[in-house]
Coordinates of C-alpha atoms and ligand atoms in Angstrom, one line a residue:
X1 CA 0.0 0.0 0.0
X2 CA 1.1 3.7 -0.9
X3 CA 2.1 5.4 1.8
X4 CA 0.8 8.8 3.1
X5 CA 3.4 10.5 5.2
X6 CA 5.3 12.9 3.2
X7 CA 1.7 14.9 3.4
X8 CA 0.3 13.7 6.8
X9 CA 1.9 14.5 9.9
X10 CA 0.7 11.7 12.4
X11 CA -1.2 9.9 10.2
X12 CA -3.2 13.0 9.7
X13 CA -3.4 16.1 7.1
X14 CA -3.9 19.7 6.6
X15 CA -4.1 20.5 3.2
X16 CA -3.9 24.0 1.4
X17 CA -6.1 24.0 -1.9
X18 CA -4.8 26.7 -4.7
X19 CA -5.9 25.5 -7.8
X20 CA -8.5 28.3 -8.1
X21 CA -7.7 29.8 -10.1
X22 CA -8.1 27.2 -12.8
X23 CA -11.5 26.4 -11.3
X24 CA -13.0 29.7 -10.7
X25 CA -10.3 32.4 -11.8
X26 CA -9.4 35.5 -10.2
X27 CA -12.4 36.3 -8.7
X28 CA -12.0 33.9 -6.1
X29 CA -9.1 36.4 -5.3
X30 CA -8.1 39.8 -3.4
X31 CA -4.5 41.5 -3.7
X32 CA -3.2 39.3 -1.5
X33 CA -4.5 35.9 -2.5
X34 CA -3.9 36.3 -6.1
X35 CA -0.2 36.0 -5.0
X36 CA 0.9 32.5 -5.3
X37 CA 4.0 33.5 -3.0
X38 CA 1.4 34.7 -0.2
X39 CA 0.0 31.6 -0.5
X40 CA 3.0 29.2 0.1
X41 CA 3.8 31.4 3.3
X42 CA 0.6 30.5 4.3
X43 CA 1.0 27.1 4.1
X44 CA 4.5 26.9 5.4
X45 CA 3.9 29.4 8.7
X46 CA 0.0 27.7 8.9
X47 CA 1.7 24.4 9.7
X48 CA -0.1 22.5 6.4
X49 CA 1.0 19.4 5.7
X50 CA 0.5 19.7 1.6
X51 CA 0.1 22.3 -0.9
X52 CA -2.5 21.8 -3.6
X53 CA -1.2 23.6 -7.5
X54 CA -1.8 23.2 -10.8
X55 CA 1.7 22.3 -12.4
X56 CA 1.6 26.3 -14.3
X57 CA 2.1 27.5 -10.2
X58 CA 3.9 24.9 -9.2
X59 CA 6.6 25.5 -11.8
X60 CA 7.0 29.0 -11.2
X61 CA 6.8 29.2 -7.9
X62 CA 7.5 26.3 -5.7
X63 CA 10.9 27.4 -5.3
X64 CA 13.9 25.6 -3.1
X65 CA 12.9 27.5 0.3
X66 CA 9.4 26.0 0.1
X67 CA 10.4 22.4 -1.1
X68 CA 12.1 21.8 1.8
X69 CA 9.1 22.5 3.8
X70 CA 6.1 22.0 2.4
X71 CA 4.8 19.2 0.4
X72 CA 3.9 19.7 -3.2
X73 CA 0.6 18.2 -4.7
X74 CA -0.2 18.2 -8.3
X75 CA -3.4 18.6 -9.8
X76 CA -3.6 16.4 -12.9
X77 CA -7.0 18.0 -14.4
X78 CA -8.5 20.8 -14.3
X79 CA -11.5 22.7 -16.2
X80 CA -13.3 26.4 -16.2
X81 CA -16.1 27.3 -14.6
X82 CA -16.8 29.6 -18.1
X83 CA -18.4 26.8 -20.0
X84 CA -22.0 26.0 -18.0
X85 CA -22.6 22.7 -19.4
X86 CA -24.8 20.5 -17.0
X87 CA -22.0 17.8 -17.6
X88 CA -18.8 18.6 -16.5
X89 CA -15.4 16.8 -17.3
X90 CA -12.2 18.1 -16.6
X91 CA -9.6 16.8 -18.9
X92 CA -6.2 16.0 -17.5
X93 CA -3.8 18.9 -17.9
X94 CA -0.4 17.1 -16.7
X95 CA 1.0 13.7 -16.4
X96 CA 2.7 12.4 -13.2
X97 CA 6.0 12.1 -14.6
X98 CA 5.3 15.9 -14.7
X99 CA 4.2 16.5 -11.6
X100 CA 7.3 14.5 -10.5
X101 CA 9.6 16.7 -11.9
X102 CA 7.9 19.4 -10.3
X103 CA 8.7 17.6 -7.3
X104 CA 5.4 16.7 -6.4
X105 CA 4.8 14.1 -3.4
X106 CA 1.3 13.1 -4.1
X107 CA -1.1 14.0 -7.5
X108 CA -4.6 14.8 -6.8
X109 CA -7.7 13.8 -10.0
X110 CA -11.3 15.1 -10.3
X111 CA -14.0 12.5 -11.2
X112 CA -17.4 14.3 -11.4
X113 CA -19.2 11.2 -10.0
X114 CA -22.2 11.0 -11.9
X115 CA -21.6 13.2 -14.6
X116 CA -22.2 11.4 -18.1
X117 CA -18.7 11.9 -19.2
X118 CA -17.7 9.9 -15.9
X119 CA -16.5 7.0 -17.8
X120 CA -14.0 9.3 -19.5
X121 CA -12.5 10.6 -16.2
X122 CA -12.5 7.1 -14.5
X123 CA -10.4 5.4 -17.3
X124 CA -7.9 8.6 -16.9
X125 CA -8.1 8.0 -12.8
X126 CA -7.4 4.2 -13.8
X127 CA -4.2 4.6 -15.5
X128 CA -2.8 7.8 -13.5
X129 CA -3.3 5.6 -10.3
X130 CA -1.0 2.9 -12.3
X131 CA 1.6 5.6 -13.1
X132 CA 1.7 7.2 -9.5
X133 CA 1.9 4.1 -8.1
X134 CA 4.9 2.7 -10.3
X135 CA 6.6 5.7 -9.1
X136 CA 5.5 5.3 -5.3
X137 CA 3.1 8.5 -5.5
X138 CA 0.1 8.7 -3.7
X139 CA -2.7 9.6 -5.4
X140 CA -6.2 12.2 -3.9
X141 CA -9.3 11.8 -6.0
X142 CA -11.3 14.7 -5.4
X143 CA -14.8 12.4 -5.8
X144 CA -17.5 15.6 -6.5
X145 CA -20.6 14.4 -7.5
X146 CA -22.1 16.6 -10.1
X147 CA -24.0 16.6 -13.5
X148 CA -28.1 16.0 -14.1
X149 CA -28.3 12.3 -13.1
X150 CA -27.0 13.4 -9.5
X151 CA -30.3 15.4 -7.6
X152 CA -28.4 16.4 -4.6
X153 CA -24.4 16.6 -4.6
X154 CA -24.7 17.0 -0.7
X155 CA -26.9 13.7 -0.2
X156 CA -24.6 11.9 2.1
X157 CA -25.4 8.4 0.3
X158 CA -23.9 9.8 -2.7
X159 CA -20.6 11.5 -0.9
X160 CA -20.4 7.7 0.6
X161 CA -20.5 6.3 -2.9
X162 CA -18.1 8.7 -4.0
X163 CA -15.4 8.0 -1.4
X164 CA -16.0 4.3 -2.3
X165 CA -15.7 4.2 -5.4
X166 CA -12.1 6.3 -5.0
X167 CA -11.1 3.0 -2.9
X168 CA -12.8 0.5 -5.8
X169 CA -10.2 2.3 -8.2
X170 CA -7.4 2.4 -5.7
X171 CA -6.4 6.1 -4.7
X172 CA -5.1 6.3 -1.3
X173 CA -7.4 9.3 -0.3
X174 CA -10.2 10.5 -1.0
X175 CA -11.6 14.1 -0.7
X176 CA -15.4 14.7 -0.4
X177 CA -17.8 16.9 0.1
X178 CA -19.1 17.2 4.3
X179 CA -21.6 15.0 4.5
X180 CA -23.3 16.9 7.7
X181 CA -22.7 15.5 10.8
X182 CA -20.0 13.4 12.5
X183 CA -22.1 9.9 12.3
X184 CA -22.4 10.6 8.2
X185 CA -18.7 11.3 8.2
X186 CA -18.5 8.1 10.3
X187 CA -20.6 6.5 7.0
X188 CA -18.3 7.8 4.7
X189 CA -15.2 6.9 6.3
X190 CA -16.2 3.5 6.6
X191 CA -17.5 3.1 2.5
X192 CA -13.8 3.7 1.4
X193 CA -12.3 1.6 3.9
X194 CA -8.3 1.5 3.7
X195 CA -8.4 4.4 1.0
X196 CA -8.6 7.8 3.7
X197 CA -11.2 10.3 3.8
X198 CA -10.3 14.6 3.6
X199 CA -13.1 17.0 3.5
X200 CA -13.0 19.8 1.8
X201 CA -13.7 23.2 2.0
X202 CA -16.1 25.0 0.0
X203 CA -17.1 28.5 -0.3
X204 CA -16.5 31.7 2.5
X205 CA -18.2 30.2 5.5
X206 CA -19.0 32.0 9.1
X207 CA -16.0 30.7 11.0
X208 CA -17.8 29.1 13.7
X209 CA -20.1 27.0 11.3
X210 CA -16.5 26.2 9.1
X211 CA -15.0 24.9 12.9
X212 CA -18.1 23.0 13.1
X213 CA -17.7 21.3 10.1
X214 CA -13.8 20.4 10.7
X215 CA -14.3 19.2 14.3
X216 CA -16.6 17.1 12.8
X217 CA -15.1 15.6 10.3
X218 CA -12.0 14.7 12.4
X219 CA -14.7 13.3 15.3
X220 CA -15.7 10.9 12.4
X221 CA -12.5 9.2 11.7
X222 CA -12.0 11.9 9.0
X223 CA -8.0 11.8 8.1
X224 CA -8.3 15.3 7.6
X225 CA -8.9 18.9 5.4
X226 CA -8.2 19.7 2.3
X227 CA -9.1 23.3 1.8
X228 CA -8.9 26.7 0.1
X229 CA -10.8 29.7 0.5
X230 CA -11.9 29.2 4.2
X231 CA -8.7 29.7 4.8
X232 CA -6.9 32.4 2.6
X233 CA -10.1 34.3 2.1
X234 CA -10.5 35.5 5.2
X235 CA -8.3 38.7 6.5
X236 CA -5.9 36.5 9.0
X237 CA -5.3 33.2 7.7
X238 CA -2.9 32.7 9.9
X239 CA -5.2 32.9 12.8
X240 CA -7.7 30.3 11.3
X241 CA -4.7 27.9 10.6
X242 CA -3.6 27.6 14.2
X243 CA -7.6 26.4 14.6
X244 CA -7.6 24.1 12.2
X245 CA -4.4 22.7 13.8
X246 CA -5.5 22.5 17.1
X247 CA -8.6 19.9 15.4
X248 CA -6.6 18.2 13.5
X249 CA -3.9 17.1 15.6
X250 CA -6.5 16.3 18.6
X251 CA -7.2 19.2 20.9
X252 CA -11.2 19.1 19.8
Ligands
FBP301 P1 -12.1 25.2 -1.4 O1 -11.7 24.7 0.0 O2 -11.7 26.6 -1.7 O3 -13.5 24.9 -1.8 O4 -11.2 24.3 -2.4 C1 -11.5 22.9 -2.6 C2 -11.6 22.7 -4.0 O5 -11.8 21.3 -4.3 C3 -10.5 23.2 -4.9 O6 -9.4 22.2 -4.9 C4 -11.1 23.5 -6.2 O7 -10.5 24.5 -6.9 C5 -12.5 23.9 -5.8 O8 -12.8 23.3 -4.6 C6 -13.5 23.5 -6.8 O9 -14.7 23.9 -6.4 P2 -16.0 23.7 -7.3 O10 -15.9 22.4 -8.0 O11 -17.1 23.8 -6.4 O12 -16.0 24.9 -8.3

């Protein structure tokens, strides 16, 4: 089995998400945050265990100083939110040979469970988890349900079916959607067995509700975050970090 721990810390994982602004673009973005360099500090100072890039960042600005100390992750696809089509894919952008020249330690994949070009994005998942693998990297499937043959993304029986199927095609983590509470997370956890579960973030939320959400998820055997804008959207990052810490790493 692939093993974890040059992005967990004690078996567990804060993860920084900055792939953005592929996903979304600058809007998602102040003066600050549209600063990949303000991001890494983040991620270094916060205490995260991973930083999430496409390879374009990654390449220009995961320099020396921040591969000693904070673990690259590589986001293989990628897509635009400018084109509304009911059926997303999100074709892959960069091959893990690649992101291992970037230096990456782990490659993440979306699969838009549900989606009826799902088919497309599993047979890619297939083959990148043979790559990574052959070259002992760890693989995160972001498993987002989506597309008209899904009625609710959020319905905890499909976030559980998502996180299973990531085990049924062998990542070694899988990141979700929050289910709701910390017996659903519990559901979750246990549909992708050996494969580890990270929830992620989501849009701007009020900070006690985001706490919530991330004691939670922890309290239900979750391995961890993976997150973005909850963090380096709000004026002190910094300040939520040492929170999300505290969680992670067992002072609930
Ligand atoms: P956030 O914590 O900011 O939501 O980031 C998590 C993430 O999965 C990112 O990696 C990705 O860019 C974004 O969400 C995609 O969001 P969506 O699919 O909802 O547009």
């Amino acid at each position: 089995m692939i093993n974890l721990s040059a992005i967990s810390k004690n078996d567990k994982m804060l993860l920084l998400a900055y792939d953005q602004g592929m996903e979304h673009g600058p809007t998602d973005f102040n003066d600050e945050s549209i600063d990949p360099y303000y991001i890494l500090e983040i991620g270094i100072r916060g205490g995260f265990t991973g930083i999430i890039f496409q390879k374009g960042v990654a390449e220009k600005y995961y320099d020396q100083k921040y591969q000693q100390a904070l673990p690259l992750i590589v986001k293989l696809n990628g897509k635009t939110n400018l084109v509304k089509t009911e059926e997303p894919y999100s074709p892959l952008l960069c091959t893990v040979d690649e992101a291992k020249k970037l230096g990456a330690k782990a490659v993440g994949y979306t699969v838009y469970i549900g989606s009826e070009h799902e088919e497309t994005m599993l047979e890619e998942l297939g083959k990148i988890v043979y790559e990574a693998h052959n070259n002992n990297l760890p693989v995160i499937g972001w498993m987002y349900p989506r597309g008209k043959n899904v009625k609710n993304p959020h319905d905890p029986k499909i976030i559980a079916y998502s996180a299973r199927i990531g085990l049924e095609i062998g990542v070694d983590l899988v990141k979700v959607f929050y289910p709701g509470n910390v017996q659903k997370v519990r559901e979750v956890v246990k549909a992708s067995g050996k494969t580890g579960v990270v929830i992620s973030g989501g849009k701007l939320a009020n900070e006690e509700e985001f706490l919530t959400m991330a004691k939670n998820a922890i309290l239900g055997g979750a391995r961890g975050l993976a997150v973005g804008r909850n963090v380096w959207q709000r004026p002190d990052p910094l300040i939520i970090a040492e929170k999300l810490k505290k969680i992670v790493w067992g002072d609930l």
